Coordinates of N, CA and C in Angstrom, one line a residue:
M26 N 252.6 63.7 128.1 CA 253.4 63.9 127.3 C 254.1 62.9 126.9
I27 N 253.9 62.8 125.7 CA 254.8 61.6 124.9 C 256.2 62.0 124.6
V28 N 257.3 61.3 124.8 CA 258.5 61.7 123.9 C 259.0 60.9 123.2
V29 N 259.2 61.5 121.9 CA 259.6 60.6 120.8 C 260.8 61.1 120.3
R30 N 261.5 59.8 120.2 CA 262.8 59.6 119.6 C 262.9 59.4 118.3
R31 N 263.8 60.2 117.5 CA 263.4 59.7 115.9 C 265.0 59.4 115.6
P32 N 265.3 58.5 114.7 CA 264.3 57.8 113.9 C 263.7 56.5 114.3
M33 N 263.7 56.1 115.5 CA 263.8 55.2 116.0 C 262.3 55.8 117.0
L34 N 261.2 55.0 116.9 CA 260.0 55.3 117.9 C 259.5 54.3 118.6
K35 N 259.9 54.3 119.9 CA 259.5 52.9 121.0 C 258.9 53.1 122.3
C36 N 258.4 51.8 122.6 CA 258.1 52.2 124.4 C 258.5 51.2 124.9
A37 N 259.0 50.2 123.9 CA 259.2 48.8 124.6 C 260.3 48.3 123.7
D38 N 261.2 47.0 124.3 CA 262.4 46.9 123.3 C 262.3 45.5 122.2
F39 N 260.7 45.1 122.4 CA 261.1 44.0 121.5 C 261.0 44.0 120.1
M40 N 260.2 45.2 119.4 CA 260.3 45.3 118.2 C 259.5 47.0 117.9
P41 N 260.3 47.4 118.1 CA 259.7 49.0 118.3 C 259.3 49.3 116.6
V42 N 258.7 50.7 116.8 CA 258.3 51.1 115.1 C 259.5 51.9 114.5
T43 N 260.0 51.4 113.4 CA 261.3 52.0 112.7 C 260.6 53.2 111.7
L44 N 261.0 54.2 112.0 CA 260.4 55.3 111.2 C 261.0 55.4 109.8
L45 N 260.3 55.5 108.7 CA 260.5 55.4 107.5 C 261.0 56.9 106.9
E46 N 259.5 57.3 106.7 CA 259.7 58.8 106.4 C 258.4 59.8 107.1
E47 N 258.0 60.9 107.2 CA 257.1 61.6 107.6 C 257.4 63.2 107.0
F48 N 256.1 63.4 106.8 CA 255.5 64.8 106.2 C 254.6 65.2 107.4
S49 N 253.8 66.4 107.2 CA 252.8 67.0 108.1 C 251.6 66.2 107.9
E50 N 251.5 65.3 106.4 CA 249.8 64.7 106.5 C 250.1 63.3 106.8
V51 N 251.5 62.5 107.2 CA 251.7 61.1 107.3 C 252.7 60.9 107.7
R52 N 252.7 60.0 108.6 CA 253.9 59.2 109.2 C 254.1 58.0 108.9
I53 N 255.2 57.4 108.1 CA 255.5 56.4 107.9 C 256.6 55.1 108.3
G54 N 256.1 54.0 108.9 CA 257.2 53.5 109.7 C 256.8 51.7 109.4
H55 N 257.6 51.1 110.3 CA 257.2 49.7 109.8 C 258.2 48.8 111.3
V56 N 257.4 47.7 111.5 CA 257.6 46.7 112.6 C 257.9 45.3 111.8
G57 N 259.0 45.2 111.3 CA 259.5 43.8 110.3 C 258.2 44.2 109.1
P58 N 257.7 42.9 108.9 CA 256.8 43.4 107.5 C 255.5 43.8 107.5
V59 N 255.3 44.7 108.6 CA 254.3 45.3 109.0 C 254.6 47.1 108.3
L60 N 253.7 47.2 107.3 CA 254.1 48.9 106.9 C 253.2 49.4 107.6
I61 N 253.3 50.6 108.1 CA 252.5 51.5 109.3 C 252.2 52.9 108.8
S62 N 251.5 53.2 108.6 CA 251.1 54.7 107.8 C 250.1 55.4 108.8
V63 N 250.5 56.6 109.5 CA 249.6 57.3 110.3 C 249.4 58.5 109.5
W64 N 247.9 59.0 109.1 CA 247.1 59.8 108.2 C 246.9 60.9 109.3
F65 N 247.5 62.1 109.5 CA 246.8 63.4 110.1 C 245.9 64.6 109.1
S66 N 245.9 63.9 108.0 CA 245.0 64.9 107.0 C 244.8 64.3 105.9
Q67 N 244.3 65.0 105.2 CA 243.9 64.4 103.7 C 245.3 63.5 102.9
A68 N 244.8 62.6 102.4 CA 245.9 61.7 101.9 C 246.4 62.7 100.4
T69 N 247.8 63.1 100.2 CA 248.4 63.7 99.3 C 249.0 62.5 98.2
M70 N 249.3 62.8 97.1 CA 250.3 62.2 96.2 C 251.6 61.9 96.8
R71 N 252.3 63.0 97.7 CA 253.4 63.2 98.2 C 253.5 62.1 98.6
G72 N 252.3 62.0 99.8 CA 252.4 60.7 101.1 C 252.0 59.2 100.4
L73 N 251.0 59.1 99.2 CA 251.2 58.2 98.8 C 252.2 57.6 98.0
E74 N 253.3 58.5 97.5 CA 254.3 58.1 96.5 C 255.2 57.6 97.5
A75 N 255.3 58.0 98.6 CA 256.4 57.4 100.0 C 255.5 56.4 100.2
L76 N 254.6 56.0 100.8 CA 254.0 54.9 100.8 C 254.2 53.9 100.0
S77 N 253.9 54.0 98.8 CA 254.4 52.8 97.6 C 255.8 52.4 97.5
K78 N 256.6 53.6 98.0 CA 258.3 53.5 97.6 C 258.5 52.4 99.1
H79 N 258.2 52.7 100.0 CA 258.5 51.7 101.1 C 257.5 50.4 101.2
Q80 N 256.3 50.5 100.9 CA 255.6 49.3 100.2 C 256.7 48.2 99.8
L81 N 257.0 48.9 98.5 CA 258.2 47.9 97.5 C 259.2 47.7 98.3
A82 N 260.2 48.5 98.7 CA 261.0 48.1 99.7 C 261.0 47.1 100.9
L83 N 259.7 46.9 101.5 CA 259.6 46.0 102.3 C 259.3 44.7 101.8
V84 N 258.5 44.9 100.7 CA 258.4 43.4 99.9 C 259.4 42.8 99.5
A85 N 260.5 43.7 98.8 CA 261.6 43.2 98.5 C 262.4 42.8 99.5
R86 N 262.2 42.9 100.7 CA 263.0 42.6 102.1 C 262.1 41.3 102.7
H87 N 260.6 41.3 102.4 CA 260.2 40.3 103.6 C 259.2 39.2 102.6
G88 N 259.2 39.8 101.3 CA 258.5 38.8 100.5 C 256.7 39.4 100.2
K89 N 256.0 39.2 101.3 CA 254.8 39.6 102.0 C 254.7 40.6 102.9
I90 N 253.7 41.6 102.9 CA 253.9 42.8 104.0 C 252.4 42.8 104.4
T91 N 252.1 43.0 105.5 CA 250.8 43.8 105.7 C 250.8 45.3 106.0
N92 N 249.6 45.8 105.5 CA 249.5 47.4 105.1 C 248.5 47.5 106.8
L93 N 249.3 48.4 107.5 CA 248.5 48.9 108.9 C 248.2 50.6 108.5
S94 N 247.2 51.2 108.1 CA 247.1 52.3 108.3 C 246.1 52.9 109.3
V95 N 246.2 54.0 109.6 CA 245.7 54.7 111.0 C 245.1 56.1 110.6
A96 N 243.9 56.4 110.5 CA 243.3 57.8 110.0 C 242.9 58.3 111.2
V97 N 244.0 59.3 111.7 CA 243.7 60.3 112.7 C 242.8 61.4 112.5
K98 N 242.9 62.0 111.4 CA 242.0 63.4 111.3 C 242.1 63.5 109.9
I99 N 240.8 63.1 109.2 CA 240.6 63.1 108.0 C 239.6 64.3 107.3
P100 N 240.0 65.6 107.1 CA 238.9 66.7 106.7 C 238.2 66.2 105.5
K101 N 238.9 65.7 104.4 CA 237.9 65.6 103.3 C 238.5 64.2 102.5
A102 N 237.6 64.0 102.1 CA 238.3 62.6 101.1 C 239.1 63.2 99.8
P103 N 239.9 62.1 99.9 CA 241.1 62.3 98.7 C 240.3 62.5 97.3
G104 N 241.3 63.5 96.4 CA 240.7 63.7 95.1 C 240.6 62.4 94.3
P105 N 240.3 62.5 92.9 CA 240.5 61.7 91.9 C 241.9 61.0 91.4
E106 N 242.8 61.7 91.6 CA 244.4 61.1 91.6 C 244.9 60.3 92.5
A107 N 244.1 60.4 93.7 CA 244.6 59.5 94.9 C 243.8 58.0 94.4
Q108 N 242.6 58.0 94.0 CA 242.0 56.9 93.5 C 242.5 56.2 92.5
E109 N 243.2 56.8 91.5 CA 243.8 56.7 90.4 C 245.0 55.7 90.9
W110 N 245.8 56.3 91.9 CA 247.3 55.8 92.3 C 246.7 54.6 92.8
L111 N 245.6 54.5 93.7 CA 245.4 53.1 94.4 C 245.1 52.0 93.0
K112 N 244.6 52.3 92.3 CA 244.4 51.3 91.3 C 245.8 50.9 90.7
K113 N 246.6 51.9 90.2 CA 247.9 51.3 89.9 C 248.7 50.6 90.8
N114 N 248.7 51.2 92.2 CA 249.4 50.6 93.2 C 248.6 49.3 93.7
D115 N 247.7 49.1 93.4 CA 247.2 47.5 93.6 C 247.7 46.5 92.6
V116 N 247.6 46.9 91.4 CA 248.1 46.2 90.2 C 249.7 46.0 90.6
R117 N 250.5 47.1 91.2 CA 252.0 46.7 91.2 C 251.9 45.6 92.4
L118 N 251.4 45.8 93.5 CA 251.7 45.1 94.8 C 251.0 44.1 94.7
R119 N 250.0 43.6 93.6 CA 249.1 42.4 93.9 C 250.0 41.3 94.2
G120 N 249.5 40.3 95.2 CA 250.0 38.8 95.6 C 251.3 39.4 96.4
T121 N 251.4 40.3 97.1 CA 252.4 40.8 98.0 C 251.9 41.0 99.2
S122 N 250.7 41.3 99.4 CA 250.1 41.4 100.7 C 249.4 40.4 101.5
L123 N 249.3 40.4 102.9 CA 248.5 39.4 103.7 C 247.4 40.1 103.9
G124 N 247.2 41.8 103.8 CA 245.8 42.0 104.1 C 246.4 43.7 104.2
T125 N 245.3 44.4 104.6 CA 245.3 45.8 105.1 C 244.6 45.8 105.9
V126 N 244.9 46.9 107.1 CA 244.0 46.7 108.3 C 244.0 48.1 108.4
I127 N 242.9 48.9 108.1 CA 242.6 50.4 108.6 C 241.8 50.8 109.9
V128 N 242.6 51.5 110.6 CA 241.9 52.2 112.0 C 241.4 53.5 111.4
V129 N 240.2 53.9 111.7 CA 239.5 55.1 111.7 C 239.5 55.5 113.2
L130 N 240.4 56.3 113.3 CA 240.2 56.8 115.1 C 239.5 58.2 115.1
E131 N 239.3 59.1 113.8 CA 238.2 59.9 113.8 C 236.7 59.7 114.1
R132 N 235.8 60.3 114.8 CA 234.6 60.5 114.5 C 233.9 61.0 113.8
G133 N 232.5 60.9 113.8 CA 231.8 62.2 113.1 C 231.9 62.3 111.8
L134 N 231.8 63.6 111.0 CA 231.9 63.7 109.7 C 233.3 63.0 109.2
G135 N 234.5 63.0 109.7 CA 235.7 62.7 109.3 C 235.5 61.2 109.3
A136 N 234.8 60.5 110.3 CA 235.0 59.3 110.1 C 233.7 58.7 108.9
I137 N 233.1 59.6 108.5 CA 232.2 59.0 107.2 C 233.0 59.3 106.1
L138 N 233.7 60.3 106.2 CA 234.6 60.9 104.7 C 235.7 59.6 104.3
A139 N 236.1 59.1 105.6 CA 237.0 58.3 105.8 C 237.0 56.9 105.0
R140 N 235.5 56.7 105.9 CA 234.8 55.2 105.4 C 234.3 55.2 104.2
S141 N 234.3 56.1 103.5 CA 233.3 56.2 102.2 C 234.8 56.0 100.9
F142 N 235.5 56.7 101.3 CA 236.9 56.7 100.7 C 237.5 55.1 100.8
I143 N 237.6 54.3 102.0 CA 237.8 53.1 102.0 C 236.7 52.2 101.3
A144 N 235.4 52.5 101.4 CA 234.9 51.5 100.8 C 234.7 51.7 99.2
A145 N 235.2 52.7 99.0 CA 235.5 53.0 97.1 C 236.6 52.0 96.8
A146 N 237.6 52.2 97.8 CA 239.0 51.8 97.7 C 239.2 50.0 97.3
S147 N 238.0 49.6 98.2 CA 238.0 48.3 98.6 C 237.2 47.8 97.3
L148 N 236.4 48.4 96.4 CA 236.1 48.1 95.4 C 237.1 47.8 94.6
I149 N 238.2 48.5 94.4 CA 239.1 48.3 93.3 C 240.2 47.2 93.7
S150 N 240.5 46.9 94.8 CA 241.8 46.3 95.4 C 241.1 45.0 95.8
A151 N 242.6 44.0 95.0 CA 242.3 42.6 95.3 C 242.8 42.4 96.9
N152 N 243.4 43.2 97.2 CA 243.7 43.0 98.9 C 242.3 42.4 100.1
S153 N 242.8 41.9 100.8 CA 241.9 42.0 101.9 C 242.0 43.1 102.9
M154 N 240.5 43.6 102.9 CA 240.6 44.8 103.8 C 239.7 44.8 104.9
H155 N 240.2 45.3 106.1 CA 239.4 45.0 107.3 C 239.5 46.6 107.9
V156 N 238.4 47.0 108.3 CA 238.3 48.6 108.9 C 237.8 48.6 110.1
V157 N 238.8 49.1 111.1 CA 238.4 48.8 112.8 C 238.6 50.3 113.3
K158 N 238.1 50.6 114.5 CA 238.0 51.6 115.4 C 238.8 51.6 116.3
T159 N 239.9 51.1 116.5 CA 240.7 50.9 117.5 C 242.1 50.3 117.4
L160 N 243.0 50.4 118.3 CA 244.4 50.1 117.8 C 244.3 48.8 118.4
D161 N 243.8 48.6 119.3 CA 243.6 47.2 120.2 C 243.0 46.0 118.6
E162 N 241.8 46.4 118.0 CA 241.1 45.5 117.0 C 242.1 45.5 116.1
A163 N 242.9 46.8 115.6 CA 243.8 46.6 114.4 C 244.9 46.0 114.7
V164 N 245.5 45.7 116.0 CA 246.6 44.7 116.5 C 245.9 43.2 116.0
A165 N 244.9 43.1 117.0 CA 244.1 41.5 116.7 C 244.0 41.2 115.3
K166 N 243.5 42.1 114.7 CA 243.2 41.7 113.2 C 244.4 41.3 112.5
T167 N 245.7 42.3 112.7 CA 246.9 42.2 111.9 C 247.4 40.9 112.5
K168 N 247.5 40.3 113.7 CA 248.0 38.8 113.9 C 247.0 38.2 113.5
L169 N 246.0 38.0 113.2 CA 244.7 37.2 112.6 C 245.2 36.9 111.0
L170 N 245.8 37.7 110.4 CA 245.8 37.5 108.9 C 246.9 36.4 108.9
P171 N 246.2 35.5 107.9 CA 247.0 34.6 107.6 C 248.1 34.7 106.7
G172 N 249.5 33.8 107.0 CA 250.7 33.9 106.8 C 251.5 34.8 107.7
Q173 N 250.9 35.6 108.6 CA 251.7 36.8 109.6 C 252.9 35.8 109.8
P174 N 254.0 36.3 110.0 CA 255.3 35.8 110.7 C 255.1 35.6 112.1
R175 N 256.1 34.7 112.4 CA 255.9 34.2 113.8 C 256.7 35.7 114.5
E176 N 257.4 36.6 114.2 CA 257.9 37.6 114.6 C 256.8 38.6 115.1
I177 N 255.6 38.7 114.3 CA 254.5 39.3 114.7 C 253.8 39.1 115.6
L178 N 253.3 37.9 115.4 CA 252.3 36.8 116.1 C 253.0 37.1 117.6
D179 N 254.2 36.8 118.1 CA 254.8 36.8 119.0 C 255.1 38.1 120.1
D180 N 255.2 39.1 119.2 CA 255.2 40.4 119.2 C 254.1 41.0 120.4
A181 N 254.3 40.8 122.1 CA 253.8 41.6 122.7 C 253.3 43.1 123.0
T182 N 254.5 43.7 122.7 CA 254.6 45.2 122.3 C 254.2 45.9 121.2
L183 N 253.7 44.9 120.4 CA 253.0 45.7 119.1 C 252.1 47.1 119.3
R184 N 250.9 46.4 120.2 CA 250.1 47.6 120.4 C 250.7 49.0 121.3
S185 N 251.5 48.6 122.1 CA 252.2 50.1 123.0 C 253.1 50.5 121.9
N186 N 253.6 49.9 121.5 CA 254.5 50.6 120.3 C 253.8 51.3 119.0
L187 N 252.7 50.8 118.6 CA 252.1 51.5 117.6 C 251.2 52.6 118.2
E188 N 250.9 52.4 119.6 CA 250.4 53.7 120.3 C 251.3 55.0 120.6
V189 N 252.4 54.6 120.8 CA 253.3 55.7 120.8 C 253.9 56.1 119.2
F190 N 253.6 55.6 118.6 CA 254.1 55.8 117.0 C 252.8 57.0 116.5
V191 N 251.7 56.4 116.7 CA 250.4 57.3 116.5 C 250.0 58.4 117.3
A192 N 250.7 58.0 118.5 CA 250.5 59.6 119.3 C 251.5 60.6 119.2
A193 N 252.8 60.5 118.6 CA 253.7 61.5 118.2 C 252.9 62.4 117.6
P194 N 253.0 63.7 118.0 CA 252.5 64.6 116.9 C 253.3 65.1 115.6
P195 N 252.5 65.1 114.5 CA 253.0 65.1 113.2 C 253.9 66.4 113.1
V196 N 255.2 66.0 112.3 CA 255.9 67.2 111.7 C 255.1 68.4 111.1
T197 N 255.9 69.6 111.0 CA 255.3 70.9 110.6 C 255.7 70.9 109.0
R198 N 256.5 70.0 108.4 CA 257.1 70.3 107.1 C 256.2 70.0 106.3

């Protein structure tokens, strides 16, 4: 059993994941300029709007950010409103992202749905997108993105802190 303390979710002391906001469908946090979203179900406008708000705040603070999204369970592809949001958000954030790393933890039909949505999103995005299957791959890919700041490159606890952040059960609201 993993014990989670909010608003700071951590398992080590170097750079814990700071919880920014959470709903039943998504948990959003960050480690420095890396914005982390953990999706427990289909992307909703509520979750996407919260994500956008935190992207803008981190861009204002750090200049350039990395988006790291983890798809834990995706029962169905997001609707057209989510795709429209992606287009608008891509324009709004153009030039502020070092890249996006997406981890699809789910297997089977859920993984197919998630990857199909990601493929469509990559067609409209100007950002570099990388889709991986594990948290280890996600951390490695995040650290390899050109322009990643030293605080992320040197963070030996990023993988373990990310694991705790992802493993915490979703809230029920």
